[in-house]
mmCIF file of C-alpha atoms in Angstrom:
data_model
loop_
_atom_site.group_PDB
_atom_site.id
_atom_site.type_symbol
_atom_site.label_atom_id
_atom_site.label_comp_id
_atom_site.label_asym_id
_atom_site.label_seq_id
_atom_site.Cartn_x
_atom_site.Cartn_y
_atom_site.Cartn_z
ATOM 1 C CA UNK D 931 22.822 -0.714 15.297
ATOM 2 C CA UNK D 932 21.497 2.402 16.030
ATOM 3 C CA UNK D 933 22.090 3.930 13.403
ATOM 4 C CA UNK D 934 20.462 1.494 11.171
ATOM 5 C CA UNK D 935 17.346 1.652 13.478
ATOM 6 C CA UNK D 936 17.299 5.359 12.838
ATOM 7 C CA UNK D 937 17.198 5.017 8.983
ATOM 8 C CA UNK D 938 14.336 2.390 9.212
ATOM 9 C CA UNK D 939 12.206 4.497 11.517
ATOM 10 C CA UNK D 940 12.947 8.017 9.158
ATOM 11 C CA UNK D 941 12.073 5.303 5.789
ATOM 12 C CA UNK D 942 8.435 4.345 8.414
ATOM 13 C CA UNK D 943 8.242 8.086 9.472
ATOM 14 C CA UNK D 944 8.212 9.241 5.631
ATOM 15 C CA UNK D 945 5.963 6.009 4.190
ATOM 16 C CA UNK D 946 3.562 7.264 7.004
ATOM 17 C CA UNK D 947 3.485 11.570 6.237
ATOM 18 C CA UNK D 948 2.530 10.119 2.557
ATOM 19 C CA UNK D 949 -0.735 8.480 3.302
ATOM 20 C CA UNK D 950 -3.049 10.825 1.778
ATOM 21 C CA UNK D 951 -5.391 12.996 3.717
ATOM 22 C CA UNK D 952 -8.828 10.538 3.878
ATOM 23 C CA UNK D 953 -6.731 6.921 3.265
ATOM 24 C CA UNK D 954 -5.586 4.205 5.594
ATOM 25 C CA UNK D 955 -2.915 1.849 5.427
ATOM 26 C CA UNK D 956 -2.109 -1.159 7.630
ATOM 27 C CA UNK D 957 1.031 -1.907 9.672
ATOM 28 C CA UNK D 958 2.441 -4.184 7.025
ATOM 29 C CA UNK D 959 1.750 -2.065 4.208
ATOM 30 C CA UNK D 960 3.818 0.937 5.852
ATOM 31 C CA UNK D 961 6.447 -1.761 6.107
ATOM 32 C CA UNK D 962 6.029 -2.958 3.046
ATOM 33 C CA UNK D 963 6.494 0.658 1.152
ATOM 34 C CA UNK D 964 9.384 1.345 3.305
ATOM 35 C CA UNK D 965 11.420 -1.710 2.176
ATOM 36 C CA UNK D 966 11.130 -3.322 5.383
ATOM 37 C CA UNK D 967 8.442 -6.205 4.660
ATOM 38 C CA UNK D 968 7.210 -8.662 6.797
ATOM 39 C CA UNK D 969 8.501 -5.845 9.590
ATOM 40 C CA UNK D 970 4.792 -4.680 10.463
ATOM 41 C CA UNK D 971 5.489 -4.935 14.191
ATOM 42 C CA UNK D 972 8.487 -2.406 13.465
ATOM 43 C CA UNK D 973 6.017 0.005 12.425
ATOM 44 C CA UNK D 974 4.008 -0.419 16.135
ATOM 45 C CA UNK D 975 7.666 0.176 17.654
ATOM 46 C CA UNK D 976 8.231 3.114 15.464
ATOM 47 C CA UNK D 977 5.000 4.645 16.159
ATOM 48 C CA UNK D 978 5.117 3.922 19.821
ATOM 49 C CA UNK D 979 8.501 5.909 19.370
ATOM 50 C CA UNK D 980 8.008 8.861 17.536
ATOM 51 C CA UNK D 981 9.779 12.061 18.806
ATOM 52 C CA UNK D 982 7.781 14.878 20.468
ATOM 53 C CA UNK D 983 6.971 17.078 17.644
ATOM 54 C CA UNK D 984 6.733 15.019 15.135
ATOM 55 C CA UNK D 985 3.664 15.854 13.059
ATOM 56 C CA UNK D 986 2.934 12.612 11.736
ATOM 57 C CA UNK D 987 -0.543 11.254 10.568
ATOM 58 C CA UNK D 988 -0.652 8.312 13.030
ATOM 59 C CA UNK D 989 -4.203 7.711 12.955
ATOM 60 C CA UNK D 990 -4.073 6.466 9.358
ATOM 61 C CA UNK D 991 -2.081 3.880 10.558
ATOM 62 C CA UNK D 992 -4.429 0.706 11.091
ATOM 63 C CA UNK D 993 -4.309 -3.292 11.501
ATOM 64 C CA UNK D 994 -4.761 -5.681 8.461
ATOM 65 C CA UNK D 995 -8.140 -6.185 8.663
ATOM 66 C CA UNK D 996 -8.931 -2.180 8.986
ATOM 67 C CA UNK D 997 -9.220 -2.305 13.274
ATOM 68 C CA UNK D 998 -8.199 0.117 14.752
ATOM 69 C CA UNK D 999 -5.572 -1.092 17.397
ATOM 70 C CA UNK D 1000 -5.249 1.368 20.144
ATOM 71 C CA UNK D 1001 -8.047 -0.607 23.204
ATOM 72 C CA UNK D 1002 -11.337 0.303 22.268
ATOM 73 C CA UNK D 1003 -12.852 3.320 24.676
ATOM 74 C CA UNK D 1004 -9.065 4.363 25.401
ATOM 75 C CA UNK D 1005 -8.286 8.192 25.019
ATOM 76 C CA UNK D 1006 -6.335 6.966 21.745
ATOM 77 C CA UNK D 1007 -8.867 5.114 20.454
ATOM 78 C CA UNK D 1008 -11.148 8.097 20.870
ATOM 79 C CA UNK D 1009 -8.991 10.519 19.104
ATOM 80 C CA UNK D 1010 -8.306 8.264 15.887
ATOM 81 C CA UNK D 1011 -12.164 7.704 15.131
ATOM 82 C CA UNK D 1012 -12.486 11.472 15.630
ATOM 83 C CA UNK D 1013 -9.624 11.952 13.307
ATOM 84 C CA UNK D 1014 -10.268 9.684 10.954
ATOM 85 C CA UNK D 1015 -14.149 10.706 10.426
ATOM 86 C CA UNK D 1016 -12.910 14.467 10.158
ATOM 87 C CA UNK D 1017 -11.388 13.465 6.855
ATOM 88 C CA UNK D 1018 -14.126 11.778 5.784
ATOM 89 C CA UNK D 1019 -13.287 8.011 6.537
ATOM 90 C CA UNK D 1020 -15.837 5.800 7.725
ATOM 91 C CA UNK D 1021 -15.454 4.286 11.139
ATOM 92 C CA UNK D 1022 -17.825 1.793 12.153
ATOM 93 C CA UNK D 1023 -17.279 -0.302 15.311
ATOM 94 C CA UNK D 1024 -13.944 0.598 15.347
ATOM 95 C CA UNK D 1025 -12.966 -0.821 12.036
ATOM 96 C CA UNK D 1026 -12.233 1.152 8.925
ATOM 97 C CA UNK D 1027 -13.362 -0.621 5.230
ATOM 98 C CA UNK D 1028 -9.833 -0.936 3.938
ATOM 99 C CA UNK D 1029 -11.340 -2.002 0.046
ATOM 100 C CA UNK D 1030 -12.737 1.770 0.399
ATOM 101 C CA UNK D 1031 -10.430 3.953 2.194
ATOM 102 C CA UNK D 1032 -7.106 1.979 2.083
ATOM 103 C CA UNK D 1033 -3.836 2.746 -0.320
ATOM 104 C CA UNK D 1034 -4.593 -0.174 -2.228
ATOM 105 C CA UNK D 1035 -8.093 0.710 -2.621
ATOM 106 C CA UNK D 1036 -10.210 0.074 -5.505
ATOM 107 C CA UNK D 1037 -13.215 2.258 -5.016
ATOM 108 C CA UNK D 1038 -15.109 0.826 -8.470
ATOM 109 C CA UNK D 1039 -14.906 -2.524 -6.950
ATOM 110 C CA UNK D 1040 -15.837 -1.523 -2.839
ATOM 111 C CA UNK D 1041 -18.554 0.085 -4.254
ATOM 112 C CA UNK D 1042 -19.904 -1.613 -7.481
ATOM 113 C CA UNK D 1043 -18.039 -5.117 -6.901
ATOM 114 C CA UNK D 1044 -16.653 -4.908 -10.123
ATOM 115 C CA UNK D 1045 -12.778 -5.687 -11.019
#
């Protein structure tokens, strides 16, 4: 068991160092690109996990709906805005506009609202 729990947090650990500098992806979409869908509370777990060390983009990692999840005001939560903005992603309220900055993105559309 732990050694398959090993290769699904390196497959998370790798999906999340390849979210490009100034893009966002959610929970389910890391799971999704690491061939673990429907696992986005795996990713949490994972993240919560990571090794000392580890340079991993965390902060790109966000809920669904673009939230940041770490409690609002925290130290985290603090630190991921700042992150965030410093590569040029817009933070507003805590929430991130995932039609603009996520993987998926479409920036013709989230700007223009064409398809």
């Amino acid at each position: 068991m732990r050694t398959a729990m090993d290769q699904r947090y390196q497959r998370i650990y790798a999906t999340i160092a390849a979210i490009p500098v100034g893009r966002v992806a959610s929970y389910g979409q890391i799971a999704a690109r690491a061939g673990l869908p429907g696992r986005a509370r795996l990713v949490g777990t994972a993240l919560r996990d990571t090794p000392d060390g580890m340079d991993l983009p965390w902060f790109r990692v966000l809920h669904a709906d673009g939230t940041i999840a770490l409690p609002r005001g925290s130290r985290g939560f603090r630190e991921q805005t700042r992150r965030l903005r410093a590569e040029g992603v817009e933070v507003r309220d805590g929430r991130v506009p995932m039609a603009a900055f996520g993987l998926d993105a479409d920036l013709d559309r989230a700007l223009w609202g064409v398809g």
